């Protein structure tokens, strides 16, 4: 029934004809690497002001993500399919408290355009065109329904913003700026993600 409804909605939506999920996947998975700056704001319902962090990121196709926080303090995380690790100044150290497999897979999927992986846990609605698109993910799995109300992703040739609207009333907004594709990686990023 859900498949039938989805097909009907796809046929009836003129915006979907203009830009399909397959075109979005191709667009986001074309670059070998994407890097730039990020600003993350975490709005907790218990606080008046958001918690803001800033830094740099590197996403290497089929390898993972390097998340280099610079403000308010430095912290470097590596997110790969096998888990999240933190740089201690000498080596990468696993920290079991930093995430679960589903969350790792979700985050990598959000940035890399792995919509097929996301669709196992979310219903996806894409509107717009290649130069200005918006993807709304509504939880369909029991686990994700317990965590999120929905996730909004917007971008052009790359992801520009991600908004995570959580069940308990908290919200996370991530904005990506100065984004470049297929530029040489620093030696540290190359070593971290290979």
PDB file of C-alpha atoms in Angstrom:
ATOM      1  CA  UNK A   1       0.000   0.000   0.000  1.00  0.00           C
ATOM      2  CA  UNK A   2       2.826   2.406   0.920  1.00  0.00           C
ATOM      3  CA  UNK A   3       4.576   1.700  -2.394  1.00  0.00           C
ATOM      4  CA  UNK A   4       1.373   2.417  -4.322  1.00  0.00           C
ATOM      5  CA  UNK A   5       0.864   5.681  -2.448  1.00  0.00           C
ATOM      6  CA  UNK A   6       4.482   6.704  -3.067  1.00  0.00           C
ATOM      7  CA  UNK A   7       4.155   5.998  -6.790  1.00  0.00           C
ATOM      8  CA  UNK A   8       0.948   8.063  -6.948  1.00  0.00           C
ATOM      9  CA  UNK A   9       2.599  10.956  -5.129  1.00  0.00           C
ATOM     10  CA  UNK A  10       5.612  10.808  -7.454  1.00  0.00           C
ATOM     11  CA  UNK A  11       3.368  10.953 -10.507  1.00  0.00           C
ATOM     12  CA  UNK A  12       1.320  13.821  -9.134  1.00  0.00           C
ATOM     13  CA  UNK A  13       4.228  15.999  -8.025  1.00  0.00           C
ATOM     14  CA  UNK A  14       5.644  18.194 -10.819  1.00  0.00           C
ATOM     15  CA  UNK A  15       8.699  19.007  -8.708  1.00  0.00           C
ATOM     16  CA  UNK A  16       9.633  15.350  -8.522  1.00  0.00           C
ATOM     17  CA  UNK A  17       9.700  15.115 -12.303  1.00  0.00           C
ATOM     18  CA  UNK A  18      12.247  17.909 -12.407  1.00  0.00           C
ATOM     19  CA  UNK A  19      14.710  16.255 -10.028  1.00  0.00           C
ATOM     20  CA  UNK A  20      14.627  12.629  -8.910  1.00  0.00           C
ATOM     21  CA  UNK A  21      16.178  10.795  -5.985  1.00  0.00           C
ATOM     22  CA  UNK A  22      18.498   8.965  -8.401  1.00  0.00           C
ATOM     23  CA  UNK A  23      19.702  12.293  -9.776  1.00  0.00           C
ATOM     24  CA  UNK A  24      20.336  13.523  -6.219  1.00  0.00           C
ATOM     25  CA  UNK A  25      22.296  10.370  -5.378  1.00  0.00           C
ATOM     26  CA  UNK A  26      24.406  10.774  -8.535  1.00  0.00           C
ATOM     27  CA  UNK A  27      24.980  14.464  -7.773  1.00  0.00           C
ATOM     28  CA  UNK A  28      26.129  13.870  -4.184  1.00  0.00           C
ATOM     29  CA  UNK A  29      28.209  10.780  -4.926  1.00  0.00           C
ATOM     30  CA  UNK A  30      30.101  12.231  -7.904  1.00  0.00           C
ATOM     31  CA  UNK A  31      32.931  14.040  -6.043  1.00  0.00           C
ATOM     32  CA  UNK A  32      35.833  11.987  -4.696  1.00  0.00           C
ATOM     33  CA  UNK A  33      36.031  14.336  -1.737  1.00  0.00           C
ATOM     34  CA  UNK A  34      34.144  17.259  -0.263  1.00  0.00           C
ATOM     35  CA  UNK A  35      35.650  19.583   2.315  1.00  0.00           C
ATOM     36  CA  UNK A  36      34.889  22.884   3.946  1.00  0.00           C
ATOM     37  CA  UNK A  37      33.779  24.615   7.141  1.00  0.00           C
ATOM     38  CA  UNK A  38      30.879  23.751   9.415  1.00  0.00           C
ATOM     39  CA  UNK A  39      28.887  25.524  12.101  1.00  0.00           C
ATOM     40  CA  UNK A  40      26.792  23.286  14.308  1.00  0.00           C
ATOM     41  CA  UNK A  41      24.156  24.687  16.646  1.00  0.00           C
ATOM     42  CA  UNK A  42      22.505  22.441  19.200  1.00  0.00           C
ATOM     43  CA  UNK A  43      19.259  23.878  20.565  1.00  0.00           C
ATOM     44  CA  UNK A  44      18.407  22.163  23.842  1.00  0.00           C
ATOM     45  CA  UNK A  45      14.977  22.855  25.261  1.00  0.00           C
ATOM     46  CA  UNK A  46      16.578  23.224  28.702  1.00  0.00           C
ATOM     47  CA  UNK A  47      18.893  26.089  27.561  1.00  0.00           C
ATOM     48  CA  UNK A  48      18.093  29.612  26.350  1.00  0.00           C
ATOM     49  CA  UNK A  49      21.036  29.802  23.902  1.00  0.00           C
ATOM     50  CA  UNK A  50      22.266  27.175  21.464  1.00  0.00           C
ATOM     51  CA  UNK A  51      25.546  25.348  21.970  1.00  0.00           C
ATOM     52  CA  UNK A  52      27.628  26.347  18.943  1.00  0.00           C
ATOM     53  CA  UNK A  53      30.663  24.536  17.573  1.00  0.00           C
ATOM     54  CA  UNK A  54      32.710  25.379  14.482  1.00  0.00           C
ATOM     55  CA  UNK A  55      35.406  23.699  12.505  1.00  0.00           C
ATOM     56  CA  UNK A  56      36.364  21.938   9.304  1.00  0.00           C
ATOM     57  CA  UNK A  57      35.239  18.706   7.711  1.00  0.00           C
ATOM     58  CA  UNK A  58      36.489  16.329   5.027  1.00  0.00           C
ATOM     59  CA  UNK A  59      34.255  13.692   3.444  1.00  0.00           C
ATOM     60  CA  UNK A  60      36.162  11.133   1.375  1.00  0.00           C
ATOM     61  CA  UNK A  61      34.033   8.975  -0.939  1.00  0.00           C
ATOM     62  CA  UNK A  62      33.612   5.386   0.251  1.00  0.00           C
ATOM     63  CA  UNK A  63      36.007   6.039   3.165  1.00  0.00           C
ATOM     64  CA  UNK A  64      34.449   8.289   5.790  1.00  0.00           C
ATOM     65  CA  UNK A  65      34.297  11.681   7.433  1.00  0.00           C
ATOM     66  CA  UNK A  66      36.884  13.715   9.330  1.00  0.00           C
ATOM     67  CA  UNK A  67      35.180  16.191  11.698  1.00  0.00           C
ATOM     68  CA  UNK A  68      37.700  18.738  13.043  1.00  0.00           C
ATOM     69  CA  UNK A  69      36.102  20.960  15.672  1.00  0.00           C
ATOM     70  CA  UNK A  70      38.070  24.161  16.308  1.00  0.00           C
ATOM     71  CA  UNK A  71      35.718  26.194  18.541  1.00  0.00           C
ATOM     72  CA  UNK A  72      34.947  26.366  21.456  1.00  0.00           C
ATOM     73  CA  UNK A  73      37.768  23.780  21.818  1.00  0.00           C
ATOM     74  CA  UNK A  74      39.635  21.464  19.475  1.00  0.00           C
ATOM     75  CA  UNK A  75      38.462  17.917  18.964  1.00  0.00           C
ATOM     76  CA  UNK A  76      38.984  15.648  15.990  1.00  0.00           C
ATOM     77  CA  UNK A  77      36.656  12.780  15.177  1.00  0.00           C
ATOM     78  CA  UNK A  78      36.841  10.221  12.417  1.00  0.00           C
ATOM     79  CA  UNK A  79      33.575   8.625  11.334  1.00  0.00           C
ATOM     80  CA  UNK A  80      33.878   5.454   9.278  1.00  0.00           C
ATOM     81  CA  UNK A  81      31.629   2.463   8.752  1.00  0.00           C
ATOM     82  CA  UNK A  82      33.443   0.616  11.538  1.00  0.00           C
ATOM     83  CA  UNK A  83      32.768   3.342  14.097  1.00  0.00           C
ATOM     84  CA  UNK A  84      33.693   6.730  15.507  1.00  0.00           C
ATOM     85  CA  UNK A  85      37.207   7.384  16.773  1.00  0.00           C
ATOM     86  CA  UNK A  86      38.806  10.391  18.441  1.00  0.00           C
ATOM     87  CA  UNK A  87      42.351  11.683  17.840  1.00  0.00           C
ATOM     88  CA  UNK A  88      44.293  11.875  21.106  1.00  0.00           C
ATOM     89  CA  UNK A  89      47.268  13.701  19.588  1.00  0.00           C
ATOM     90  CA  UNK A  90      49.132  10.486  18.756  1.00  0.00           C
ATOM     91  CA  UNK A  91      46.596   7.949  17.537  1.00  0.00           C
ATOM     92  CA  UNK A  92      42.923   7.253  16.855  1.00  0.00           C
ATOM     93  CA  UNK A  93      41.128   5.943  19.926  1.00  0.00           C
ATOM     94  CA  UNK A  94      37.755   4.213  19.905  1.00  0.00           C
ATOM     95  CA  UNK A  95      35.131   5.535  22.280  1.00  0.00           C
ATOM     96  CA  UNK A  96      32.097   3.312  22.687  1.00  0.00           C
ATOM     97  CA  UNK A  97      30.042   6.206  24.057  1.00  0.00           C
ATOM     98  CA  UNK A  98      30.336   8.282  20.887  1.00  0.00           C
ATOM     99  CA  UNK A  99      27.706   6.598  18.742  1.00  0.00           C
ATOM    100  CA  UNK A 100      25.905   3.517  17.626  1.00  0.00           C
ATOM    101  CA  UNK A 101      26.018   1.784  14.272  1.00  0.00           C
ATOM    102  CA  UNK A 102      22.626   3.159  13.196  1.00  0.00           C
ATOM    103  CA  UNK A 103      23.626   6.740  13.983  1.00  0.00           C
ATOM    104  CA  UNK A 104      26.970   6.370  12.198  1.00  0.00           C
ATOM    105  CA  UNK A 105      25.291   4.964   9.140  1.00  0.00           C
ATOM    106  CA  UNK A 106      22.672   7.725   9.253  1.00  0.00           C
ATOM    107  CA  UNK A 107      25.200  10.557   9.449  1.00  0.00           C
ATOM    108  CA  UNK A 108      27.394   9.192   6.650  1.00  0.00           C
ATOM    109  CA  UNK A 109      24.275   8.660   4.557  1.00  0.00           C
ATOM    110  CA  UNK A 110      23.102  12.236   5.125  1.00  0.00           C
ATOM    111  CA  UNK A 111      26.359  13.709   3.872  1.00  0.00           C
ATOM    112  CA  UNK A 112      27.235  11.281   1.094  1.00  0.00           C
ATOM    113  CA  UNK A 113      23.825  10.940  -0.535  1.00  0.00           C
ATOM    114  CA  UNK A 114      23.327   7.282   0.376  1.00  0.00           C
ATOM    115  CA  UNK A 115      19.562   7.647   0.166  1.00  0.00           C
ATOM    116  CA  UNK A 116      19.036   3.911  -0.335  1.00  0.00           C
ATOM    117  CA  UNK A 117      20.495   3.313   3.122  1.00  0.00           C
ATOM    118  CA  UNK A 118      18.425   6.113   4.625  1.00  0.00           C
ATOM    119  CA  UNK A 119      15.227   4.777   3.062  1.00  0.00           C
ATOM    120  CA  UNK A 120      15.415   1.640   5.199  1.00  0.00           C
ATOM    121  CA  UNK A 121      14.686   3.843   8.226  1.00  0.00           C
ATOM    122  CA  UNK A 122      12.969   6.912   6.743  1.00  0.00           C
ATOM    123  CA  UNK A 123      10.348   7.922   4.211  1.00  0.00           C
ATOM    124  CA  UNK A 124      11.967  10.449   1.871  1.00  0.00           C
ATOM    125  CA  UNK A 125      10.365  13.416   0.115  1.00  0.00           C
ATOM    126  CA  UNK A 126      12.501  15.345  -2.357  1.00  0.00           C
ATOM    127  CA  UNK A 127      11.521  18.701  -3.862  1.00  0.00           C
ATOM    128  CA  UNK A 128      13.359  21.262  -5.971  1.00  0.00           C
ATOM    129  CA  UNK A 129      16.015  20.974  -8.634  1.00  0.00           C
ATOM    130  CA  UNK A 130      19.727  20.196  -8.827  1.00  0.00           C
ATOM    131  CA  UNK A 131      20.716  23.785  -7.946  1.00  0.00           C
ATOM    132  CA  UNK A 132      18.316  24.081  -5.013  1.00  0.00           C
ATOM    133  CA  UNK A 133      16.801  20.947  -3.467  1.00  0.00           C
ATOM    134  CA  UNK A 134      15.322  19.922  -0.143  1.00  0.00           C
ATOM    135  CA  UNK A 135      14.987  16.394   1.201  1.00  0.00           C
ATOM    136  CA  UNK A 136      12.679  15.681   4.141  1.00  0.00           C
ATOM    137  CA  UNK A 137      13.186  12.402   5.967  1.00  0.00           C
ATOM    138  CA  UNK A 138      10.334  11.190   8.164  1.00  0.00           C
ATOM    139  CA  UNK A 139      11.139   8.211  10.412  1.00  0.00           C
ATOM    140  CA  UNK A 140       9.590   4.907   9.400  1.00  0.00           C
ATOM    141  CA  UNK A 141      11.537   2.497  11.633  1.00  0.00           C
ATOM    142  CA  UNK A 142      10.624   2.089  15.294  1.00  0.00           C
ATOM    143  CA  UNK A 143      14.108   3.144  16.439  1.00  0.00           C
ATOM    144  CA  UNK A 144      14.215   6.359  14.401  1.00  0.00           C
ATOM    145  CA  UNK A 145      10.630   7.242  15.391  1.00  0.00           C
ATOM    146  CA  UNK A 146      11.835   7.258  18.999  1.00  0.00           C
ATOM    147  CA  UNK A 147      14.659   9.697  18.178  1.00  0.00           C
ATOM    148  CA  UNK A 148      13.468  12.068  15.419  1.00  0.00           C
ATOM    149  CA  UNK A 149      10.358  13.946  14.343  1.00  0.00           C
ATOM    150  CA  UNK A 150      12.022  14.549  10.986  1.00  0.00           C
ATOM    151  CA  UNK A 151      15.298  15.506   9.299  1.00  0.00           C
ATOM    152  CA  UNK A 152      15.620  18.284   6.701  1.00  0.00           C
ATOM    153  CA  UNK A 153      18.550  18.360   4.280  1.00  0.00           C
ATOM    154  CA  UNK A 154      19.085  21.167   1.771  1.00  0.00           C
ATOM    155  CA  UNK A 155      21.731  21.785  -0.820  1.00  0.00           C
ATOM    156  CA  UNK A 156      22.830  22.260  -4.385  1.00  0.00           C
ATOM    157  CA  UNK A 157      25.737  20.223  -5.777  1.00  0.00           C
ATOM    158  CA  UNK A 158      26.618  19.448  -2.133  1.00  0.00           C
ATOM    159  CA  UNK A 159      24.760  19.315   1.165  1.00  0.00           C
ATOM    160  CA  UNK A 160      24.513  22.864   2.611  1.00  0.00           C
ATOM    161  CA  UNK A 161      22.369  22.387   5.740  1.00  0.00           C
ATOM    162  CA  UNK A 162      21.088  19.551   7.897  1.00  0.00           C
ATOM    163  CA  UNK A 163      18.411  20.064  10.557  1.00  0.00           C
ATOM    164  CA  UNK A 164      17.708  17.247  13.006  1.00  0.00           C
ATOM    165  CA  UNK A 165      14.360  17.753  14.774  1.00  0.00           C
ATOM    166  CA  UNK A 166      14.355  15.397  17.742  1.00  0.00           C
ATOM    167  CA  UNK A 167      11.463  13.830  19.632  1.00  0.00           C
ATOM    168  CA  UNK A 168      12.345  15.243  23.059  1.00  0.00           C
ATOM    169  CA  UNK A 169      12.241  18.833  21.753  1.00  0.00           C
ATOM    170  CA  UNK A 170      15.924  19.388  20.957  1.00  0.00           C
ATOM    171  CA  UNK A 171      17.142  20.467  17.524  1.00  0.00           C
ATOM    172  CA  UNK A 172      20.521  20.399  15.778  1.00  0.00           C
ATOM    173  CA  UNK A 173      21.349  22.631  12.789  1.00  0.00           C
ATOM    174  CA  UNK A 174      24.519  22.091  10.790  1.00  0.00           C
ATOM    175  CA  UNK A 175      25.541  24.622   8.121  1.00  0.00           C
ATOM    176  CA  UNK A 176      28.349  23.922   5.658  1.00  0.00           C
ATOM    177  CA  UNK A 177      30.278  26.851   4.141  1.00  0.00           C
ATOM    178  CA  UNK A 178      33.255  27.326   1.810  1.00  0.00           C
ATOM    179  CA  UNK A 179      32.589  23.853   0.459  1.00  0.00           C
ATOM    180  CA  UNK A 180      35.028  22.603  -2.189  1.00  0.00           C
ATOM    181  CA  UNK A 181      35.027  19.403  -4.194  1.00  0.00           C
ATOM    182  CA  UNK A 182      37.938  17.244  -5.345  1.00  0.00           C
ATOM    183  CA  UNK A 183      40.651  19.421  -3.793  1.00  0.00           C
ATOM    184  CA  UNK A 184      43.898  17.936  -2.434  1.00  0.00           C
ATOM    185  CA  UNK A 185      43.584  16.644   1.139  1.00  0.00           C
ATOM    186  CA  UNK A 186      45.932  17.579   3.938  1.00  0.00           C
ATOM    187  CA  UNK A 187      48.346  14.827   4.933  1.00  0.00           C
ATOM    188  CA  UNK A 188      46.473  14.450   8.237  1.00  0.00           C
ATOM    189  CA  UNK A 189      43.084  14.027   6.523  1.00  0.00           C
ATOM    190  CA  UNK A 190      44.518  11.577   4.001  1.00  0.00           C
ATOM    191  CA  UNK A 191      46.078   9.444   6.727  1.00  0.00           C
ATOM    192  CA  UNK A 192      42.956   9.607   8.898  1.00  0.00           C
ATOM    193  CA  UNK A 193      40.557   8.457   6.192  1.00  0.00           C
ATOM    194  CA  UNK A 194      42.607   5.928   4.206  1.00  0.00           C
TER     195      UNK A 194
END
